[in-house]
Coordinates of C-alpha atoms in Angstrom, one line a residue:
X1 CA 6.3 15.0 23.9
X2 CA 7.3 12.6 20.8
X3 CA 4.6 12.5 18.1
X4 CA 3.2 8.7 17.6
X5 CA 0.1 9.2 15.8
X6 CA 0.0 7.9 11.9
X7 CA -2.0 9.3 9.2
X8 CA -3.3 7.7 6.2
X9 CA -4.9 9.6 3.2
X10 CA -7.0 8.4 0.2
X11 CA -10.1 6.6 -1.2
X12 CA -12.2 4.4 0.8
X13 CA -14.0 2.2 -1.5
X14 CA -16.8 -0.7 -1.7
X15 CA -15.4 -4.2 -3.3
X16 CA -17.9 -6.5 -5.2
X17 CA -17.3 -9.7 -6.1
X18 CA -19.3 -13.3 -6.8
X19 CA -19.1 -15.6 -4.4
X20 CA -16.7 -18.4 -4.2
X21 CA -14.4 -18.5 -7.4
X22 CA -17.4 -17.5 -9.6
X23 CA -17.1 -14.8 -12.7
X24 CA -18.4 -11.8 -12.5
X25 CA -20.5 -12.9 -15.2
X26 CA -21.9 -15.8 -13.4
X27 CA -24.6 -16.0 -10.7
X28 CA -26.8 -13.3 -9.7
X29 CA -25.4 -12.4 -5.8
X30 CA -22.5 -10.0 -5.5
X31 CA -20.7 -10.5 -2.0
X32 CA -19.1 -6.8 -1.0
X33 CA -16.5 -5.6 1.3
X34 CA -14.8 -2.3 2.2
X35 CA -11.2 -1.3 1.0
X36 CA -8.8 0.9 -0.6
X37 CA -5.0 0.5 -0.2
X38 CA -4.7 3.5 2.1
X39 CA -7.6 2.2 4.7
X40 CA -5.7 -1.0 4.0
X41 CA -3.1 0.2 5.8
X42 CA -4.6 2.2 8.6
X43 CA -6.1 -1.2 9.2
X44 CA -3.3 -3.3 9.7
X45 CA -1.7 -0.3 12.1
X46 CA -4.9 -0.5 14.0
X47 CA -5.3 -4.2 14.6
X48 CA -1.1 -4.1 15.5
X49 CA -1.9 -1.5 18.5
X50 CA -1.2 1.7 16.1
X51 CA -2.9 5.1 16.9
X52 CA -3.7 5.3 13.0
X53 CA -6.0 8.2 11.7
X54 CA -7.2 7.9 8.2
X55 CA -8.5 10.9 5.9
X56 CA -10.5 10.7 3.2
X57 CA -13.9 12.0 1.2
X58 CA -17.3 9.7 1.3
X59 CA -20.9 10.5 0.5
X60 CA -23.2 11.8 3.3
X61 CA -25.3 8.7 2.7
X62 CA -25.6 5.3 4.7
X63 CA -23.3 4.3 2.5
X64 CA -20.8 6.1 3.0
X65 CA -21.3 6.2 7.2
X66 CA -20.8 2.4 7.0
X67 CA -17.8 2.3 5.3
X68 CA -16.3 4.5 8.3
X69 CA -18.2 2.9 10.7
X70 CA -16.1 -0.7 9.3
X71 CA -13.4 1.0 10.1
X72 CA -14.0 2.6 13.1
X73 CA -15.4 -1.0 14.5
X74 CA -11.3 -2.1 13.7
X75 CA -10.1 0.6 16.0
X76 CA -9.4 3.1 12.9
X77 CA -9.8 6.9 14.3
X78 CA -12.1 8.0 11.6
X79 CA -13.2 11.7 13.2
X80 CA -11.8 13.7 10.8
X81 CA -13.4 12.0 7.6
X82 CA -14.9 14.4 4.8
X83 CA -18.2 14.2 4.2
X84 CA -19.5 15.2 0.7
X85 CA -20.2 14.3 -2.9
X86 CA -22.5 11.7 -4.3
X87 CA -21.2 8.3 -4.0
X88 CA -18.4 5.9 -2.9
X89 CA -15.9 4.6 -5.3
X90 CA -16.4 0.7 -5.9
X91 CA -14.3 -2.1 -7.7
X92 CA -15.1 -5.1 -9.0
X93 CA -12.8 -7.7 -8.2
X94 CA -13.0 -11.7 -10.0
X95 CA -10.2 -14.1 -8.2
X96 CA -7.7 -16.1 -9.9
X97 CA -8.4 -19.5 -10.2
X98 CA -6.2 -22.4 -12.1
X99 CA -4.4 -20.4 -15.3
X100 CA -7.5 -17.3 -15.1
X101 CA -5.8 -14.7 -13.9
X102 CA -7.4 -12.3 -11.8
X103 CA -9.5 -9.2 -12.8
X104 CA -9.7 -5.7 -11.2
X105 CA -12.5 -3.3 -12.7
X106 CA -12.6 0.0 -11.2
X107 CA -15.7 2.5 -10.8
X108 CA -14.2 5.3 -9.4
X109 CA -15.5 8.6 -11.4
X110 CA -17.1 11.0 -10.1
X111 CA -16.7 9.7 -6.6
X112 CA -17.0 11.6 -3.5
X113 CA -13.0 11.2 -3.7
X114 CA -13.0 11.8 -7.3
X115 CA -14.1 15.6 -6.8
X116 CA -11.8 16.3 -3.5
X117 CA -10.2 19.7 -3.8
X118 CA -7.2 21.6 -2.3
X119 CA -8.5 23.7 0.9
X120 CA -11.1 20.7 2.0
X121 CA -9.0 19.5 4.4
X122 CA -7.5 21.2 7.5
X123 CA -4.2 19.4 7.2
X124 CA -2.4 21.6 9.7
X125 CA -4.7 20.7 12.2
X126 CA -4.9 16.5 11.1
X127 CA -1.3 16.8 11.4
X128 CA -0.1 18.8 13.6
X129 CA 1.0 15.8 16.3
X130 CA 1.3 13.4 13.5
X131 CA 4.3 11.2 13.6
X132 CA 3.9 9.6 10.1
X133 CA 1.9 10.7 6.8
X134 CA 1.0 7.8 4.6
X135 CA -0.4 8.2 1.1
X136 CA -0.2 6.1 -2.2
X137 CA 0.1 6.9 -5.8
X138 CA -3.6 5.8 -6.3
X139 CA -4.6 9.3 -5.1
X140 CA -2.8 11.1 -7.7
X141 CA -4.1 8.9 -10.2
X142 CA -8.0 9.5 -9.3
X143 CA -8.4 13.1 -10.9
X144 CA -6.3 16.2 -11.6
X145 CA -7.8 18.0 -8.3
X146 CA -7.3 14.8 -6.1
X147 CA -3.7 15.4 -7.2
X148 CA -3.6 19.0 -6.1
X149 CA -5.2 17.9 -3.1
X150 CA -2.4 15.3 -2.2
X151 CA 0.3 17.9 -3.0
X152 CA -1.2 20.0 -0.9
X153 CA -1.5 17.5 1.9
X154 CA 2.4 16.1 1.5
X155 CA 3.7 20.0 1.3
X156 CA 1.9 20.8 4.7
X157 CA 3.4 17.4 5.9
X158 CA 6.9 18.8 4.6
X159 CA 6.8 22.0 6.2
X160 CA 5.8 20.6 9.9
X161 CA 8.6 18.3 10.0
X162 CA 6.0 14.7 9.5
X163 CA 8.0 11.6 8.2
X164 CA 6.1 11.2 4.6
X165 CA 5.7 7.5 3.6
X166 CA 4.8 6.6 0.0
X167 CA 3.5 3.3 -1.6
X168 CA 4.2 3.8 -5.4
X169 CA 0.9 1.7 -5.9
X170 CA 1.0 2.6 -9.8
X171 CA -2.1 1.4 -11.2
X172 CA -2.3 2.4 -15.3
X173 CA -6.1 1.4 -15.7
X174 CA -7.0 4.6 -13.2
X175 CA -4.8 7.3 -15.6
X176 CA -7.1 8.3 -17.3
X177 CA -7.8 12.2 -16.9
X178 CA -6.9 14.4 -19.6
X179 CA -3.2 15.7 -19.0
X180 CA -2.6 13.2 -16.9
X181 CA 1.9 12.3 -16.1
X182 CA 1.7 9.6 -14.0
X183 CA 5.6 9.2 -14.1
X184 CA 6.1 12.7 -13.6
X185 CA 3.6 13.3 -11.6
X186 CA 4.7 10.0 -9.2
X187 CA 8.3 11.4 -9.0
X188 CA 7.3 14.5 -8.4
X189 CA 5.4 13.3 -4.8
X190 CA 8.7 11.0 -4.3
X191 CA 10.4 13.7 -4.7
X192 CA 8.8 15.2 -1.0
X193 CA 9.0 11.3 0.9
X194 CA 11.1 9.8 2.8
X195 CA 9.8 6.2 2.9
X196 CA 8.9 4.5 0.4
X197 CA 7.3 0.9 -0.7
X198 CA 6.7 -0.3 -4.0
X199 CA 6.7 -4.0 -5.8
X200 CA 9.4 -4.8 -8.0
X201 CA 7.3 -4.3 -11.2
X202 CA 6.3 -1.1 -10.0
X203 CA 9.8 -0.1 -9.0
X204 CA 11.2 -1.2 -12.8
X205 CA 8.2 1.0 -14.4
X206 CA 8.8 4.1 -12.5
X207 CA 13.0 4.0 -12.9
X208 CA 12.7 2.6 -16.3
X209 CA 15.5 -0.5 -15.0
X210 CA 14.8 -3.4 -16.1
X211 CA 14.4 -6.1 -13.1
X212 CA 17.0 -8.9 -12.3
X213 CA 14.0 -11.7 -12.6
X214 CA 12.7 -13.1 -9.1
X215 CA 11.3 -16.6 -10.5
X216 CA 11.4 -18.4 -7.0
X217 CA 9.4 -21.6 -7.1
X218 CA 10.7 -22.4 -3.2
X219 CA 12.4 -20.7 -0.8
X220 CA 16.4 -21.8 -1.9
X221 CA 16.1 -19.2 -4.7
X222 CA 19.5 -16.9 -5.2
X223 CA 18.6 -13.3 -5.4
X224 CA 20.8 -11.3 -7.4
X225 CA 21.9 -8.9 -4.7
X226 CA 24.6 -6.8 -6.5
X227 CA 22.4 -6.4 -9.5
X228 CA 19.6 -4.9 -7.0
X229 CA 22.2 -3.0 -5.0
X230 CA 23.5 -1.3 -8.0
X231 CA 19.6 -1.0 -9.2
X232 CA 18.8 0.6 -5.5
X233 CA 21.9 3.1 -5.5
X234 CA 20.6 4.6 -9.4
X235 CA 17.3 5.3 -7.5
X236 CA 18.6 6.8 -4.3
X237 CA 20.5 8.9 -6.6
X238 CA 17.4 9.9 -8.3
X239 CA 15.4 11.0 -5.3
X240 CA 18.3 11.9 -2.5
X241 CA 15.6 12.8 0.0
X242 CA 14.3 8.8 0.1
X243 CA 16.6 7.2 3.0
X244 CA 14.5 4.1 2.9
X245 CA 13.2 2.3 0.2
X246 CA 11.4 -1.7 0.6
X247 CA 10.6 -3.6 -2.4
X248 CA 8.2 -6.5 -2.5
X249 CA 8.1 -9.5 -4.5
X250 CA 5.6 -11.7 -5.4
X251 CA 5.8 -15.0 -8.0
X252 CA 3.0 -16.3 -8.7
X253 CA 3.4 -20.2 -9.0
X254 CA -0.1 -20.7 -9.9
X255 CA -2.9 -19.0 -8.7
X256 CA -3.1 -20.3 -5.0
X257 CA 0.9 -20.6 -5.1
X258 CA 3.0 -17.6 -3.9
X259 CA 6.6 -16.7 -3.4
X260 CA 7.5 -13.8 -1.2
X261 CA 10.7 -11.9 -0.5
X262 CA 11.3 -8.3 0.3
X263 CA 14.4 -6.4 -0.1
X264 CA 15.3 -2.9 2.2
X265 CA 17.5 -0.5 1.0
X266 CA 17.8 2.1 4.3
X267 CA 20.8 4.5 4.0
X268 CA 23.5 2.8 1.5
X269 CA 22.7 -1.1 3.4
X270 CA 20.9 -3.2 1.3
X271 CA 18.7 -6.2 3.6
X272 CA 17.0 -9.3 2.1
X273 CA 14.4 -10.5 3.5
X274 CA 14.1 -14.7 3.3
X275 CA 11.6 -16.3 0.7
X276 CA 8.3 -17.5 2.3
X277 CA 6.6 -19.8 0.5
X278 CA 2.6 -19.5 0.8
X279 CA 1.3 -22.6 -0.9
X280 CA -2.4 -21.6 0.1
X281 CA -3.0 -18.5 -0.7
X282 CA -6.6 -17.2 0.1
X283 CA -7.1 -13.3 -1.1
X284 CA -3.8 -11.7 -2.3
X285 CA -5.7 -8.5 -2.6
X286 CA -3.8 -6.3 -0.1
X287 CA -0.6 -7.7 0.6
X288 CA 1.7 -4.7 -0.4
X289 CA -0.6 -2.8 2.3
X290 CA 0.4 -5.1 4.7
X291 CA 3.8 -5.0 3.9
X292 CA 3.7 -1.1 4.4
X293 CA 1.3 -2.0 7.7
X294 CA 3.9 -3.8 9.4
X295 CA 6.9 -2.0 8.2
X296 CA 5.4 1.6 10.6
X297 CA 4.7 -0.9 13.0
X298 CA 8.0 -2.3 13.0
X299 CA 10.2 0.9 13.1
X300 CA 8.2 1.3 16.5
X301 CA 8.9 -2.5 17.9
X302 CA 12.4 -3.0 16.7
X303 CA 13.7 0.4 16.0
X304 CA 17.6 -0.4 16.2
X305 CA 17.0 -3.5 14.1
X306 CA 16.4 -2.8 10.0
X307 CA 16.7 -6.4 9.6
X308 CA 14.2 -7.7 12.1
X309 CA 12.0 -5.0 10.6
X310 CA 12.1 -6.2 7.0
X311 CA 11.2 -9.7 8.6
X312 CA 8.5 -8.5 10.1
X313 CA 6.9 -6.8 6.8
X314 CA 7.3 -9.8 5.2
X315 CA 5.7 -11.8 7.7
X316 CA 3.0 -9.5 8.1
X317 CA 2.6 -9.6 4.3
X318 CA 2.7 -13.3 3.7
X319 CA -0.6 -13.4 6.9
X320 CA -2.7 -10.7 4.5
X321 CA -2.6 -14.2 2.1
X322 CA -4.2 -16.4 4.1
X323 CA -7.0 -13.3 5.2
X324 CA -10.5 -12.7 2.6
X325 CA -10.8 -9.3 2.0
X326 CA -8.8 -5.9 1.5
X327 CA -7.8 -5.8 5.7
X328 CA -5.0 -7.4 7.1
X329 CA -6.1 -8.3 10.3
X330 CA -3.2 -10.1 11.4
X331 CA -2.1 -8.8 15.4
X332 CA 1.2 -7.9 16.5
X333 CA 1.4 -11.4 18.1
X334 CA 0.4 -13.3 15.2
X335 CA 2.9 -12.0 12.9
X336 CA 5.9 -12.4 15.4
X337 CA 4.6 -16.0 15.5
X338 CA 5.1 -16.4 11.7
X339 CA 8.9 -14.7 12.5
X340 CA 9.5 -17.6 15.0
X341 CA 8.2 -20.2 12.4
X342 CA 10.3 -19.4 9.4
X343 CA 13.3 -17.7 11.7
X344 CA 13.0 -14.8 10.9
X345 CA 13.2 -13.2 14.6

């Protein structure tokens, strides 16, 4: 019988913000909503018709059973959750609005996740019929034993034959544990994958390449595609393992003005993706997620196709834009849809 189930793995956590496009410093009512990039993901599989499983630590507290519940209500299998610790991780996140750039403040020490340890988790059984293994870089960057507790979980992944998927989801602001290598600890985890995602900022910080600049202001921008192709082919020769590697691309025209493009790089072909512009955007908090999100679901709904499969991330992507909150609850439907409207199908 062919394995189909995915797995996600990492930290759950509670998003505050001010209603409307207030600052955090303003008002006196905080709105909240659950997230986290890796239940971002298990999410989006869910809502697509995905038999999605997600792992991760939360306080034996209401708290902490509402936050599984959420996801449970969007179809997430959450039976194999950790329960333990003394309190969910929570960020405070303040929209852009105009020229004010967005602001992310984290509050993650000392989490339930924070103390996660190798041997807490019975990976062999979570995945023995597992198909796919997603996890980010965020879990690494938490604390020195939530590291050794994703190395464990990625080695057991290795040695039973799962198809590892990594999100380099570099964020420098979490960092901040004593000996912490986040490049060398990152490359070390690629080093075990065979998927990977990663935004184009993220990609130039992690190879140390500088970027060929993706300033699109409408869709008739002219990637540089030899310059990325030659840029792609240093980096497969990096980590030989990696088969398939997407990149995502935002530029931010103003703060409710978005380009999107996506690039795939899957066994020496390079694929671009066409530019969508998202003159609305809504809550871009997400959207690499989403990209990963579709891209499992499409290697199950077009799996000849690399091409169509690329569209479809960036379709699924450019939705998580128009949708509040961390969850791309876009369906299967939906983003075909968006493929018909900018022919991308």
């Amino acid at each position: 019988m062919s394995r189909k189930k995915i797995v996600t793995f990492g930290e759950l956590l509670l998003r505050f913000s001010k209603p409307g496009q207030l600052r955090l410093t303003q008002g006196d009512l905080f709105t909240s909503k659950y997230g986290g990039s890796e239940a971002n993901v298990a999410v989006s599989l869910a809502t697509q018709g995905e038999d999605v499983t997600y792992i991760t630590r939360l306080p034996d507290t209401p708290v902490g059973h509402a936050g599984a519940m959420n996801l449970a209500q969007l179809g997430v299998d959450t039976s194999e959750v950790l329960y333990g610790g003394q309190r969910i991780g929570t960020y405070y996140f303040e929209p852009a609005a105009g020229m004010r750039a967005a602001k992310v403040i984290y509050d993650r020490s000392g989490s339930a996740y924070y103390d996660l340890k190798p041997g807490m988790i019975p990976w062999r059984k979570i995945l023995q019929d597992c198909a796919y293994f997603h996890v980010s870089g965020i879990t690494a960057a938490i604390s020195s034993q939530a590291a050794e507790a994703t190395f464990e979980a990625l080695d057991i992944a290795d040695e039973l034959g799962v198809t590892i998927c990594f999100d380099i989801n570099y964020r420098k602001n979490l960092w901040k544990y004593e000996g912490a290598q986040p490049r060398e600890t990152l490359s070390s985890m690629l080093s075990r994958c065979d998927m990977m995602f990663g935004d184009a900022i993220e990609f130039e910080w992690l190879s140390q390449h500088k970027q060929p600049p993706f300033t699109a202001t409408d869709s008739n921008f002219e990637m540089q595609m030899k310059e990325y192709g030659e840029w792609f082919n240093e980096l497969h020769a990096q980590y030989p393992r990696l088969k398939n590697w997407m990149m995502g691309m935002r530029n931010i025209v103003s703060s409710n003005h978005h380009t999107l493009t996506a690039l795939l790089w899957t066994e020496g072909e390079l694929l671009q993706a066409p530019i969508i512009d998202i003159p609305d955007v809504i809550d871009p908090v997400g959207v690499g997620d989403a990209f990963m999100g579709g891209w499992l679901h499409a290697i199950n709904i077009f799996s000849d196709d690399k091409q169509k499969q690329l569209n479809y991330s960036l379709a699924a992507a450019a939705l998580k834009n128009t949708i509040p909150g961390d969850f791309n609850l876009s369906t299967e439907n939906e983003i075909t849809d968006v493929m018909q409207q900018y022919d991308l199908i």
